[in-house]
PDB file of C-alpha atoms in Angstrom:
ATOM      1  CA  UNK A1317       0.000   0.000   0.000  1.00 87.00           C
ATOM      2  CA  UNK A1318       1.420   3.394  -1.000  1.00 92.00           C
ATOM      3  CA  UNK A1319       1.443   6.704   0.779  1.00 93.00           C
ATOM      4  CA  UNK A1320      -0.948   9.403  -0.401  1.00 89.00           C
ATOM      5  CA  UNK A1321       0.095  12.850   0.716  1.00 84.00           C
ATOM      6  CA  UNK A1322      -2.627  15.455   0.997  1.00 86.00           C
ATOM      7  CA  UNK A1323      -1.679  18.996   0.109  1.00 83.00           C
ATOM      8  CA  UNK A1324      -1.828  21.140   3.194  1.00 88.00           C
ATOM      9  CA  UNK A1325      -4.433  23.784   3.732  1.00 94.00           C
ATOM     10  CA  UNK A1326      -3.290  27.115   5.054  1.00 95.00           C
ATOM     11  CA  UNK A1327      -5.524  28.994   7.458  1.00 96.00           C
ATOM     12  CA  UNK A1328      -4.940  32.730   7.543  1.00 96.00           C
ATOM     13  CA  UNK A1329      -6.578  34.648  10.376  1.00 96.00           C
ATOM     14  CA  UNK A1330      -5.875  38.285  11.142  1.00 96.00           C
ATOM     15  CA  UNK A1331      -6.049  38.994  14.883  1.00 95.00           C
ATOM     16  CA  UNK A1332      -6.228  42.239  16.866  1.00 94.00           C
ATOM     17  CA  UNK A1333      -4.585  44.754  16.622  1.00 94.00           C
ATOM     18  CA  UNK A1334      -4.160  44.090  12.867  1.00 93.00           C
ATOM     19  CA  UNK A1335      -6.112  46.423  10.571  1.00 94.00           C
ATOM     20  CA  UNK A1336      -7.918  43.392   9.113  1.00 96.00           C
ATOM     21  CA  UNK A1337      -8.713  41.676  12.430  1.00 96.00           C
ATOM     22  CA  UNK A1338     -11.555  39.217  11.942  1.00 97.00           C
ATOM     23  CA  UNK A1339     -10.743  38.424   8.313  1.00 97.00           C
ATOM     24  CA  UNK A1340     -10.134  34.721   7.730  1.00 97.00           C
ATOM     25  CA  UNK A1341      -9.284  32.677   4.662  1.00 97.00           C
ATOM     26  CA  UNK A1342      -8.324  29.106   3.831  1.00 97.00           C
ATOM     27  CA  UNK A1343      -5.938  28.506   0.939  1.00 97.00           C
ATOM     28  CA  UNK A1344      -4.321  25.488  -0.671  1.00 95.00           C
ATOM     29  CA  UNK A1345      -0.653  24.792  -0.244  1.00 93.00           C
ATOM     30  CA  UNK A1346       1.519  24.542  -3.330  1.00 91.00           C
ATOM     31  CA  UNK A1347       3.466  21.776  -4.991  1.00 88.00           C
ATOM     32  CA  UNK A1348       7.217  22.321  -4.977  1.00 89.00           C
ATOM     33  CA  UNK A1349       7.376  23.644  -8.543  1.00 88.00           C
ATOM     34  CA  UNK A1350       4.593  26.153  -7.899  1.00 87.00           C
ATOM     35  CA  UNK A1351       6.239  27.255  -4.657  1.00 87.00           C
ATOM     36  CA  UNK A1352       9.605  27.809  -6.359  1.00 87.00           C
ATOM     37  CA  UNK A1353       7.906  29.713  -9.186  1.00 85.00           C
ATOM     38  CA  UNK A1354       6.210  31.995  -6.637  1.00 86.00           C
ATOM     39  CA  UNK A1355       9.633  32.760  -5.174  1.00 83.00           C
ATOM     40  CA  UNK A1356      11.092  33.432  -8.630  1.00 85.00           C
ATOM     41  CA  UNK A1357      13.509  30.502  -8.573  1.00 86.00           C
ATOM     42  CA  UNK A1358      11.532  27.915 -10.535  1.00 80.00           C
ATOM     43  CA  UNK A1359      11.080  27.341 -14.252  1.00 82.00           C
ATOM     44  CA  UNK A1360       8.614  30.245 -14.378  1.00 79.00           C
ATOM     45  CA  UNK A1361       9.326  33.478 -12.517  1.00 79.00           C
ATOM     46  CA  UNK A1362       6.130  34.382 -10.651  1.00 76.00           C
ATOM     47  CA  UNK A1363       7.897  36.552  -8.089  1.00 75.00           C
ATOM     48  CA  UNK A1364       6.034  39.735  -9.061  1.00 86.00           C
ATOM     49  CA  UNK A1365       3.006  40.646  -6.993  1.00 88.00           C
ATOM     50  CA  UNK A1366       0.528  40.357  -9.880  1.00 89.00           C
ATOM     51  CA  UNK A1367       1.444  36.728 -10.549  1.00 90.00           C
ATOM     52  CA  UNK A1368       1.466  35.967  -6.832  1.00 92.00           C
ATOM     53  CA  UNK A1369      -2.024  37.444  -6.392  1.00 93.00           C
ATOM     54  CA  UNK A1370      -3.293  35.439  -9.357  1.00 93.00           C
ATOM     55  CA  UNK A1371      -1.836  32.236  -7.884  1.00 94.00           C
ATOM     56  CA  UNK A1372      -3.329  33.111  -4.499  1.00 95.00           C
ATOM     57  CA  UNK A1373      -6.765  33.611  -6.102  1.00 95.00           C
ATOM     58  CA  UNK A1374      -6.498  30.145  -7.622  1.00 95.00           C
ATOM     59  CA  UNK A1375      -5.399  28.644  -4.281  1.00 96.00           C
ATOM     60  CA  UNK A1376      -8.236  30.281  -2.349  1.00 97.00           C
ATOM     61  CA  UNK A1377     -10.673  27.752  -0.874  1.00 97.00           C
ATOM     62  CA  UNK A1378     -12.832  29.918   1.385  1.00 97.00           C
ATOM     63  CA  UNK A1379     -12.999  33.226   3.205  1.00 97.00           C
ATOM     64  CA  UNK A1380     -15.410  35.133   5.406  1.00 98.00           C
ATOM     65  CA  UNK A1381     -15.396  38.267   3.229  1.00 98.00           C
ATOM     66  CA  UNK A1382     -18.718  40.016   2.709  1.00 97.00           C
ATOM     67  CA  UNK A1383     -19.696  42.751   0.272  1.00 95.00           C
ATOM     68  CA  UNK A1384     -19.696  46.029   2.201  1.00 93.00           C
ATOM     69  CA  UNK A1385     -22.804  47.289   0.366  1.00 94.00           C
ATOM     70  CA  UNK A1386     -25.024  44.201   0.386  1.00 95.00           C
ATOM     71  CA  UNK A1387     -23.591  42.091   3.221  1.00 95.00           C
ATOM     72  CA  UNK A1388     -23.619  39.110   0.841  1.00 97.00           C
ATOM     73  CA  UNK A1389     -20.647  36.709   0.841  1.00 97.00           C
ATOM     74  CA  UNK A1390     -18.017  37.591  -1.749  1.00 97.00           C
ATOM     75  CA  UNK A1391     -17.506  34.658  -4.147  1.00 96.00           C
ATOM     76  CA  UNK A1392     -14.303  32.656  -3.780  1.00 96.00           C
ATOM     77  CA  UNK A1393     -12.856  33.155  -7.246  1.00 95.00           C
ATOM     78  CA  UNK A1394      -9.665  34.588  -8.734  1.00 93.00           C
ATOM     79  CA  UNK A1395     -11.800  37.303 -10.337  1.00 95.00           C
ATOM     80  CA  UNK A1396     -13.269  38.271  -6.961  1.00 96.00           C
ATOM     81  CA  UNK A1397      -9.736  38.605  -5.556  1.00 96.00           C
ATOM     82  CA  UNK A1398      -8.961  41.178  -8.239  1.00 95.00           C
ATOM     83  CA  UNK A1399     -12.116  43.141  -7.345  1.00 95.00           C
ATOM     84  CA  UNK A1400     -11.137  43.588  -3.662  1.00 96.00           C
ATOM     85  CA  UNK A1401      -9.187  46.238  -1.799  1.00 95.00           C
ATOM     86  CA  UNK A1402      -5.539  46.034  -2.841  1.00 94.00           C
ATOM     87  CA  UNK A1403      -4.144  46.363   0.684  1.00 95.00           C
ATOM     88  CA  UNK A1404      -6.345  43.571   2.023  1.00 97.00           C
ATOM     89  CA  UNK A1405      -5.445  41.211  -0.823  1.00 96.00           C
ATOM     90  CA  UNK A1406      -1.732  42.013  -0.579  1.00 94.00           C
ATOM     91  CA  UNK A1407      -1.843  41.355   3.180  1.00 96.00           C
ATOM     92  CA  UNK A1408      -3.588  38.022   2.547  1.00 97.00           C
ATOM     93  CA  UNK A1409      -1.090  37.108  -0.162  1.00 94.00           C
ATOM     94  CA  UNK A1410       1.868  37.990   2.083  1.00 93.00           C
ATOM     95  CA  UNK A1411       0.454  35.855   4.916  1.00 95.00           C
ATOM     96  CA  UNK A1412      -0.109  32.953   2.495  1.00 94.00           C
ATOM     97  CA  UNK A1413       3.428  33.209   1.111  1.00 92.00           C
ATOM     98  CA  UNK A1414       4.863  33.353   4.640  1.00 93.00           C
ATOM     99  CA  UNK A1415       2.913  30.220   5.555  1.00 93.00           C
ATOM    100  CA  UNK A1416       4.161  28.473   2.401  1.00 91.00           C
ATOM    101  CA  UNK A1417       7.729  29.381   3.377  1.00 89.00           C
ATOM    102  CA  UNK A1418       7.139  28.055   6.869  1.00 88.00           C
ATOM    103  CA  UNK A1419       7.544  31.434   8.561  1.00 69.00           C
ATOM    104  CA  UNK A1420       6.021  31.055  12.027  1.00 61.00           C
ATOM    105  CA  UNK A1421       3.258  33.349  13.145  1.00 54.00           C
ATOM    106  CA  UNK A1422       4.268  36.129  15.546  1.00 52.00           C
ATOM    107  CA  UNK A1423       4.361  35.275  19.240  1.00 48.00           C
ATOM    108  CA  UNK A1424       1.288  36.014  21.275  1.00 49.00           C
ATOM    109  CA  UNK A1425       1.531  39.415  22.996  1.00 50.00           C
ATOM    110  CA  UNK A1426       1.611  37.708  26.404  1.00 49.00           C
ATOM    111  CA  UNK A1427       4.726  35.737  25.470  1.00 48.00           C
ATOM    112  CA  UNK A1428       7.945  36.885  27.118  1.00 52.00           C
ATOM    113  CA  UNK A1429      11.207  37.032  25.297  1.00 54.00           C
ATOM    114  CA  UNK A1430      13.020  35.256  28.136  1.00 55.00           C
ATOM    115  CA  UNK A1431      16.005  36.403  30.158  1.00 57.00           C
ATOM    116  CA  UNK A1432      18.765  38.407  28.465  1.00 55.00           C
ATOM    117  CA  UNK A1433      21.626  36.357  27.079  1.00 53.00           C
ATOM    118  CA  UNK A1434      24.988  36.478  28.801  1.00 53.00           C
ATOM    119  CA  UNK A1435      26.624  37.574  25.554  1.00 54.00           C
ATOM    120  CA  UNK A1436      24.468  40.710  25.534  1.00 53.00           C
ATOM    121  CA  UNK A1437      26.013  41.803  28.843  1.00 53.00           C
ATOM    122  CA  UNK A1438      29.635  41.556  27.660  1.00 55.00           C
ATOM    123  CA  UNK A1439      31.332  44.898  27.010  1.00 57.00           C
ATOM    124  CA  UNK A1440      31.908  45.405  23.292  1.00 57.00           C
ATOM    125  CA  UNK A1441      34.188  48.468  23.250  1.00 63.00           C
ATOM    126  CA  UNK A1442      37.874  47.780  22.398  1.00 63.00           C
ATOM    127  CA  UNK A1443      40.341  47.538  25.207  1.00 61.00           C
ATOM    128  CA  UNK A1444      42.537  50.610  25.684  1.00 61.00           C
ATOM    129  CA  UNK A1445      46.129  50.358  24.591  1.00 66.00           C
ATOM    130  CA  UNK A1446      48.736  49.991  27.323  1.00 64.00           C
ATOM    131  CA  UNK A1447      50.552  53.348  27.382  1.00 61.00           C
ATOM    132  CA  UNK A1448      53.454  52.050  29.490  1.00 59.00           C
ATOM    133  CA  UNK A1449      54.949  49.865  26.755  1.00 53.00           C
TER     134      UNK A1449
END
């Protein structure tokens, strides 16, 4: 019996105090070739934002976005992505790309950064020359 690997799903959720707090989306992961193309190091250079947004629109599975005029759900299509606020879509795309790269989410605000390292307490200025020699 062989192994069947399921492509990961990426959940993007903007939390407070982010400008888009409450916005959530689920996107597909990418195969290796698509991932490398998005970074501009594959067979096709998709490293420009337009190509990345198009790829993100294709990878989009769901979101909780509603039309601000009607309150109706915005369709989950690449065309709908292009009809949305540029800053919101660029923020979503950046979060998706970070998740594809494996960049961890920021620490919770309540997390401490731990005690200072001993190296940080070492003096870094050069020693003075010995004037007696």
